[in-house]
Short mmCIF file of C-alpha atoms in Angstrom, two decimals:
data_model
loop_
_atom_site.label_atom_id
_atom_site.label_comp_id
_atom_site.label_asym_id
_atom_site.label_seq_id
_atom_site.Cartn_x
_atom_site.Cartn_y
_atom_site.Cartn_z
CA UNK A 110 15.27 12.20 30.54
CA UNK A 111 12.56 9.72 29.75
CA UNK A 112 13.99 6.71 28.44
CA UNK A 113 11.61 3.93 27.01
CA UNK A 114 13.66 0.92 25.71
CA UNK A 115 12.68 -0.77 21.79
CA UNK A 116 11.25 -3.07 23.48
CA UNK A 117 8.46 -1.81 25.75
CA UNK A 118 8.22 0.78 22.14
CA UNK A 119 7.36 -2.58 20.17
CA UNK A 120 4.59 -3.83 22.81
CA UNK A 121 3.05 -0.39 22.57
CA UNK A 122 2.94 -0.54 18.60
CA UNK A 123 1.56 -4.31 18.88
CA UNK A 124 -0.92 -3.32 21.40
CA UNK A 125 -1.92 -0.65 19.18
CA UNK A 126 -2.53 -2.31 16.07
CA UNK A 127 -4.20 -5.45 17.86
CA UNK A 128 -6.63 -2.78 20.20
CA UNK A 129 -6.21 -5.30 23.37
CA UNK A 130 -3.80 -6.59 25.54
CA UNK A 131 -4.66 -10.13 24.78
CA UNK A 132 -3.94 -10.10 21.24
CA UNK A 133 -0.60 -8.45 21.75
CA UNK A 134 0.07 -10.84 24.39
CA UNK A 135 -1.19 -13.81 21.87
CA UNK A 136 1.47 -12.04 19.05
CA UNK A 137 4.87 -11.20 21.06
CA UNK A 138 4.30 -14.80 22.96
CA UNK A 139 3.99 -13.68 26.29
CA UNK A 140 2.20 -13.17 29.77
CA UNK A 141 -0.60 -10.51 29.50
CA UNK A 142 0.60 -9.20 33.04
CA UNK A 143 3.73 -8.71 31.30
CA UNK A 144 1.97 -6.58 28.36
CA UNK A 145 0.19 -4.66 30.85
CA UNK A 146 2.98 -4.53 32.96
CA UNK A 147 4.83 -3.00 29.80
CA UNK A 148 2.10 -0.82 29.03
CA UNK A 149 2.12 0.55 32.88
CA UNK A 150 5.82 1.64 32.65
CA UNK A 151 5.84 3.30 29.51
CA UNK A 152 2.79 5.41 30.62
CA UNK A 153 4.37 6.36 33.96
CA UNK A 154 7.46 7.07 32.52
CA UNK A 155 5.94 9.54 30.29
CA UNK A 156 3.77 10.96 32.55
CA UNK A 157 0.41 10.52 30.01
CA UNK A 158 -2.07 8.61 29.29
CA UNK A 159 -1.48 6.28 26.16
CA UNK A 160 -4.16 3.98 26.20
CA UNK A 161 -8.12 4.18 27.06
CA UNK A 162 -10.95 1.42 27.61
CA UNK A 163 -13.40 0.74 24.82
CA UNK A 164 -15.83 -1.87 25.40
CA UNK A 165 -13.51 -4.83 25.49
CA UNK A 166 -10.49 -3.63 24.43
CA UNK A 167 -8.21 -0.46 24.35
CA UNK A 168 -8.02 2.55 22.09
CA UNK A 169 -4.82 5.17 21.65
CA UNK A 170 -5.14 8.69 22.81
CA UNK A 171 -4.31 11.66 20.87
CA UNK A 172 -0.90 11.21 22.77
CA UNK A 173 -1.13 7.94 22.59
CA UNK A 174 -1.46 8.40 18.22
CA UNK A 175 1.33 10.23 18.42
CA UNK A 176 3.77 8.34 20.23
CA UNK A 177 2.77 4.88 18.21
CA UNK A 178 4.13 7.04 14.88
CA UNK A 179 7.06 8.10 16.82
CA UNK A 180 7.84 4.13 17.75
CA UNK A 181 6.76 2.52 14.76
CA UNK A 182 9.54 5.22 12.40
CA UNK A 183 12.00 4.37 15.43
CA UNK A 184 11.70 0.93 15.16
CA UNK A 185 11.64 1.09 10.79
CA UNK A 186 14.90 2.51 11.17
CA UNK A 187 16.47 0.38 13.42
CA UNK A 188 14.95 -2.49 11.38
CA UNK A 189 16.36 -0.49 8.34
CA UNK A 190 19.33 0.51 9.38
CA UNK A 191 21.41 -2.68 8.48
CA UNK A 192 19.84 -3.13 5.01
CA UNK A 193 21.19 0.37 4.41
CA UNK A 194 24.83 -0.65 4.51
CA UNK A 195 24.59 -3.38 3.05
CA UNK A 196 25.34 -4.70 -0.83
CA UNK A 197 22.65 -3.86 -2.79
CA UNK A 198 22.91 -7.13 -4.65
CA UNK A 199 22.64 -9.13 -1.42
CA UNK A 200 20.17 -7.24 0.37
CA UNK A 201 17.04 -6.96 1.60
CA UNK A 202 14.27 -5.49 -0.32
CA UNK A 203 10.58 -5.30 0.85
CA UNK A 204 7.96 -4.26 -1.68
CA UNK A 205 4.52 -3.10 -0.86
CA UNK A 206 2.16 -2.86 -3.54
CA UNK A 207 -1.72 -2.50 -4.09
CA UNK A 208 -3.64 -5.13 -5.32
CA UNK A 209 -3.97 -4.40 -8.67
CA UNK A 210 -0.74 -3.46 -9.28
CA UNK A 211 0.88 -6.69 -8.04
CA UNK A 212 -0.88 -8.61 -10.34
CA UNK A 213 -0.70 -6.56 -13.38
CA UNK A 214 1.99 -4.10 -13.19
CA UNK A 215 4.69 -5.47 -11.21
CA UNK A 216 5.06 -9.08 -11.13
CA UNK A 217 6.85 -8.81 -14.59
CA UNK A 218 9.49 -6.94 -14.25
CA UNK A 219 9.49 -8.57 -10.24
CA UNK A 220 9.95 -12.06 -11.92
CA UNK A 221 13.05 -10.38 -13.78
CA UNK A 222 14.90 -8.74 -10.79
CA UNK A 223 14.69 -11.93 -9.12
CA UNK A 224 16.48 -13.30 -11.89
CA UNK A 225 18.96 -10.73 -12.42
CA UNK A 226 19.77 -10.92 -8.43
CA UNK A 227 19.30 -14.25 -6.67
CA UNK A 228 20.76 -13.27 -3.52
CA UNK A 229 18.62 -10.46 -2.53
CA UNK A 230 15.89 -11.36 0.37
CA UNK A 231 12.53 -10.37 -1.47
CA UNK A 232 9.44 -10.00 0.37
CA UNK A 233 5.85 -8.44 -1.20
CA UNK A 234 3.41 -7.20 0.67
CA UNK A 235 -0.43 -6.72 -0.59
CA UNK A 236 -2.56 -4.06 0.95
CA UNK A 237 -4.86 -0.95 0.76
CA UNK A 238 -3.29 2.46 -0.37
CA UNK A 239 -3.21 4.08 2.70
CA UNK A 240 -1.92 1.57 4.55
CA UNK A 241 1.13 0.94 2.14
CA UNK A 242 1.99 5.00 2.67
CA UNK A 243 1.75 4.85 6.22
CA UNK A 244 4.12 1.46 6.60
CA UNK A 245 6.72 3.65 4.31
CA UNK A 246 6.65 6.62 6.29
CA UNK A 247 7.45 4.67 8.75
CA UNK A 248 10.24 2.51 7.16
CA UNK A 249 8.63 -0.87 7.73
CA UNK A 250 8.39 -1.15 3.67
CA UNK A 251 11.25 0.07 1.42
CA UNK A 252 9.09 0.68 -1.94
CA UNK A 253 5.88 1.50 -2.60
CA UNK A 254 3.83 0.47 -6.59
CA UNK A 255 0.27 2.81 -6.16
CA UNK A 256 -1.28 5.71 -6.94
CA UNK A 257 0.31 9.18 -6.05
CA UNK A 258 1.21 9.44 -2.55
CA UNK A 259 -0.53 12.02 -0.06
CA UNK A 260 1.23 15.50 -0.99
CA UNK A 261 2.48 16.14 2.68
CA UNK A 262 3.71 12.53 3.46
CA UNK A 263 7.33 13.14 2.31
CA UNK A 264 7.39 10.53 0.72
CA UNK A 265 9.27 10.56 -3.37
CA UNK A 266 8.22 9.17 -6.36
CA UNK A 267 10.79 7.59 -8.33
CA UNK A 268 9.09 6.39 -11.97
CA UNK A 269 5.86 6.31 -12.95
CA UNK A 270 4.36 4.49 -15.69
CA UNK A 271 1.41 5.60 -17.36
CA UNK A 272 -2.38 3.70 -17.11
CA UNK A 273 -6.20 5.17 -17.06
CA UNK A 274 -9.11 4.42 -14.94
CA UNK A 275 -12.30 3.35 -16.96
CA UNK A 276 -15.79 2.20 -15.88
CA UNK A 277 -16.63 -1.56 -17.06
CA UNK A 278 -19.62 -3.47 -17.15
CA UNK A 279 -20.90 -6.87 -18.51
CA UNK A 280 -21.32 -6.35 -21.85
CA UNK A 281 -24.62 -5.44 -22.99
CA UNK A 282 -26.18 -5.29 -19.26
CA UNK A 283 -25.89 -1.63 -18.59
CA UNK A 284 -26.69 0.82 -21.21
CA UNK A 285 -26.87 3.37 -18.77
CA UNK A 286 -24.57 3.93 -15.60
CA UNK A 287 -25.83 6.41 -13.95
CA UNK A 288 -28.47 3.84 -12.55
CA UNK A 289 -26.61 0.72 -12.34
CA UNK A 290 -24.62 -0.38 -9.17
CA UNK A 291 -21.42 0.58 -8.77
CA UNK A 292 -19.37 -1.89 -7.18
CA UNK A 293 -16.86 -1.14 -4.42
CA UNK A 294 -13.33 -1.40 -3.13
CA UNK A 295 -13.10 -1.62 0.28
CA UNK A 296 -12.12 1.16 2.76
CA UNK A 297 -8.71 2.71 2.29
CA UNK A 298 -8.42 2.41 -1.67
CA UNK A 299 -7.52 4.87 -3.72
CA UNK A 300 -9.64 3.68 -6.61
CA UNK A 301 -12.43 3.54 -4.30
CA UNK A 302 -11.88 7.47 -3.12
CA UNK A 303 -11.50 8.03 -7.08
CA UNK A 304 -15.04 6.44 -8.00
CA UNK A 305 -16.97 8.15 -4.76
CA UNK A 306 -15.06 11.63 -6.43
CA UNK A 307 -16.41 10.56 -9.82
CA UNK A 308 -19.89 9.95 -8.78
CA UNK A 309 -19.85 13.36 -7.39
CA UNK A 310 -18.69 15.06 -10.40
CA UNK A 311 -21.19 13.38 -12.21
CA UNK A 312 -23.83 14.84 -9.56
CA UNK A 313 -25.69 11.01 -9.30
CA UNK A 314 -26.24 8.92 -6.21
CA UNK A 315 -26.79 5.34 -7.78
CA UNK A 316 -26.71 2.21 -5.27
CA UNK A 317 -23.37 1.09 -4.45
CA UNK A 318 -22.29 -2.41 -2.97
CA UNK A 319 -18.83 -3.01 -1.39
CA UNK A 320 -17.53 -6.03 -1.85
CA UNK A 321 -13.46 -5.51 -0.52
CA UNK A 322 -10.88 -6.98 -2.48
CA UNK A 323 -10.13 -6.19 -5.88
CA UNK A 324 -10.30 -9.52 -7.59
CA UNK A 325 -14.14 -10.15 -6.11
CA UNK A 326 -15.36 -6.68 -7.41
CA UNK A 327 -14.12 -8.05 -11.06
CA UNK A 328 -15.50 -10.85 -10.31
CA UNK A 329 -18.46 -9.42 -9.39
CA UNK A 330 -18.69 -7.48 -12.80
CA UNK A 331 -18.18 -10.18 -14.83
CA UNK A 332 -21.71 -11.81 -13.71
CA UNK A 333 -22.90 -8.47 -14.03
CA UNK A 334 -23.69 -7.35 -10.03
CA UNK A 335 -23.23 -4.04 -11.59
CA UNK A 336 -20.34 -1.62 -13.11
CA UNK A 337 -16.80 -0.40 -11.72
CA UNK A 338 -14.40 2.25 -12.17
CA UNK A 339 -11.18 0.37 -12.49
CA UNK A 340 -7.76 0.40 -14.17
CA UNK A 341 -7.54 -0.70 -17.48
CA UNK A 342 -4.53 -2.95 -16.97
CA UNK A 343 -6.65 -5.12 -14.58
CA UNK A 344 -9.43 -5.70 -17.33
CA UNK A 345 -7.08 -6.05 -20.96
CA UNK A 346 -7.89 -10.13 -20.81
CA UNK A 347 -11.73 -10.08 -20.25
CA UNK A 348 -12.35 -7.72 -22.76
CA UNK A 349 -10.60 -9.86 -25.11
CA UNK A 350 -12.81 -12.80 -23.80
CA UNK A 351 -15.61 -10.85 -24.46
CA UNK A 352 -16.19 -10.90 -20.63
CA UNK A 353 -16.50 -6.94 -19.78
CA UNK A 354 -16.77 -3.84 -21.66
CA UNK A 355 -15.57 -0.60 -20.93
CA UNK A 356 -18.71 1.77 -20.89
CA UNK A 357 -18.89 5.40 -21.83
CA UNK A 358 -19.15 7.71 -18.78
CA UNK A 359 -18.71 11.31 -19.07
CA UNK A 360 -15.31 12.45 -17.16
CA UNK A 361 -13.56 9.05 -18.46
CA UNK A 362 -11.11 7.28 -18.86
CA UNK A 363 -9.15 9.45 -16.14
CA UNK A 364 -5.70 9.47 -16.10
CA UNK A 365 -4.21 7.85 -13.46
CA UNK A 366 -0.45 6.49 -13.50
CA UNK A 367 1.66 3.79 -11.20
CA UNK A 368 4.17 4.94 -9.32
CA UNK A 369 7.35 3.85 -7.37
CA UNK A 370 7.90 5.91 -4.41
CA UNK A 371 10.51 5.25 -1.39
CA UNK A 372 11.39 7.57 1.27
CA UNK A 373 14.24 10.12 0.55
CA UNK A 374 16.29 7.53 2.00
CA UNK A 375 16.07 4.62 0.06
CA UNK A 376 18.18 1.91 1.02
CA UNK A 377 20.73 0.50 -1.97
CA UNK A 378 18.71 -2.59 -2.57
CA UNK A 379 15.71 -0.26 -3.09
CA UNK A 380 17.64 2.47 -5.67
CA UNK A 381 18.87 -0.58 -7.12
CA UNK A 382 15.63 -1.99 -8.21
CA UNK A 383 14.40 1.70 -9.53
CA UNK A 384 16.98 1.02 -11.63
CA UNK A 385 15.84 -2.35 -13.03
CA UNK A 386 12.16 -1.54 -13.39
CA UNK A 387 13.11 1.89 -15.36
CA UNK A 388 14.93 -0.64 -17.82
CA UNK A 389 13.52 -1.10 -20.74
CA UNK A 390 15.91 -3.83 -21.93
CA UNK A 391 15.88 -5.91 -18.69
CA UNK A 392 11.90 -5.76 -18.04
CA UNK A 393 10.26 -5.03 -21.80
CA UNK A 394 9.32 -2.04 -23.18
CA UNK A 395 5.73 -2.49 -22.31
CA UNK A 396 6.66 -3.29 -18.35
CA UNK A 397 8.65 -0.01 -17.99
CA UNK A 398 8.46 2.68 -15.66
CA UNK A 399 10.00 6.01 -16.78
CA UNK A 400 12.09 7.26 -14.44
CA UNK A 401 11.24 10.52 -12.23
CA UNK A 402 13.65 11.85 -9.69
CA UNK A 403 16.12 8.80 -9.52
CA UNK A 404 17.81 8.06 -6.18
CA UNK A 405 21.64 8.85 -6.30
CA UNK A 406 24.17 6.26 -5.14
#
């Protein structure tokens, strides 16, 4: 039997994600000889190839993908596993939302449970869609606030709270669209997918700019670099400041709610915050999700 201890498993994933032994090396605090060294035994002890040169750095194999999904949902539940016995009012509890979401969606009824339970060890984490899916899957996050998660990932949605996409514009710039610029989320967001899809549908090919994060592509719309498919939670206050206006696009406003999704093994301090963001008297009628599927225990 092959045996690769946790450790050797986590200088693989950090290799992996950092794409050179240096930068690993730089991370965990140690030798590079002793990353390489690291990277030598796992390989031999498997009997394939892992790794591959690429200019100055490494790349992962097709075995090499595999296995770093294998060590990185090893290592989640080992990581996991004593948050999973624990209280759920003295817990752990790591959130991982998307951008917009954190700032319009969730830090309400966020400010709330932190009230409501002092003790637990909160930690949010800010990234792209896909990214947030894949850290579930592989238990380095305990609950996700996005979009609908990929149909196959396993992963379950617990509430979901209802919101619309709509296409915004400084007001009075763009009385047509179709031949403005659409402004960009970066690679990896789901709104960004959604507005390529919409342009599509619509059958036009205007210019596009990218420009990352969501806060610069309001930003961005606001001094009127162009128009943006985005959620309407994100844009309530600038309409009201007479800052943006939502423009009339055929196939708009789409429907497109927040969920909460976990694994199917949410830990207790995770099932116990589905509870307090499906409660209407603890977080506000306005803040709620609705539950969907809600975790036993």
């Amino acid at each position: 039997m092959h045996k690769v201890s946790w450790t050797r498993m986590r200088t693989f994933v950090v290799v992996a994600d950092q794409g050179s032994v240096r930068g690993a090396a730089a991370q965990l605090h140690v030798s590079e000889p002793a990353v390489s060294a690291a990277m030598t035994h796992i390989q031999k002890q498997l009997g394939v190839s892992l790794l591959a040169k690429t200019g100055r750095g490494i790349r992962l194999t097709d075995a090499g993908q595999v296995y770093a999904g294998y060590c990185r949902t090893i290592l989640g539940l080992l990581d996991e596993a004593p948050a999973a016995v624990q209280k759920a009012e003295e817990g752990r509890l790591r959130i991982g939302a998307v951008a917009t979401a954190s700032e319009y969606v969730l830090l309400r009824p966020l400010a709330s449970f932190r009230r409501r339970y002092p003790d637990i060890d909160l930690t949010l984490s800010v990234l792209p869609r896909d990214e947030l899916f894949l850290e579930l899957q592989y238990h380095e996050t305990d609950l996700v606030i996005a979009g609908r998660p990929p149909r196959d990932s396993g992963l379950v949605i617990r509430a979901r709270r209802p919101s619309s996409l709509v296409v915004v514009g400084s007001p009075g710039r763009f009385p047509d669209p179709a031949v403005a610029t659409w402004l960009l989320r970066g690679h990896g967001s789901g709104t960004r997918d959604t507005t390529l899809s919409l342009l599509d549908q619509l059958q036009i090919s205007p210019p596009t700019l990218t420009l990352g994060t969501h806060g610069t592509v309001l930003a961005a719309a606001r001094e009127g670099l162009g128009v943006t498919l985005v959620h309407a939670d994100a844009i309530e206050r600038d309409r009201q400041k007479g800052l943006l206006e939502v423009l009339a696009v055929e196939g708009t406003p789409l429907d497109r709610p927040w969920h909460v999704i976990t694994t199917k093994t949410p830990t207790p301090t995770a099932r116990l915050f589905v509870r307090h963001i499906t409660d209407q008297e603890e977080v506000g009628a306005a803040a709620a999700f609705h539950p969907k599927n809600p975790p036993s225990g």
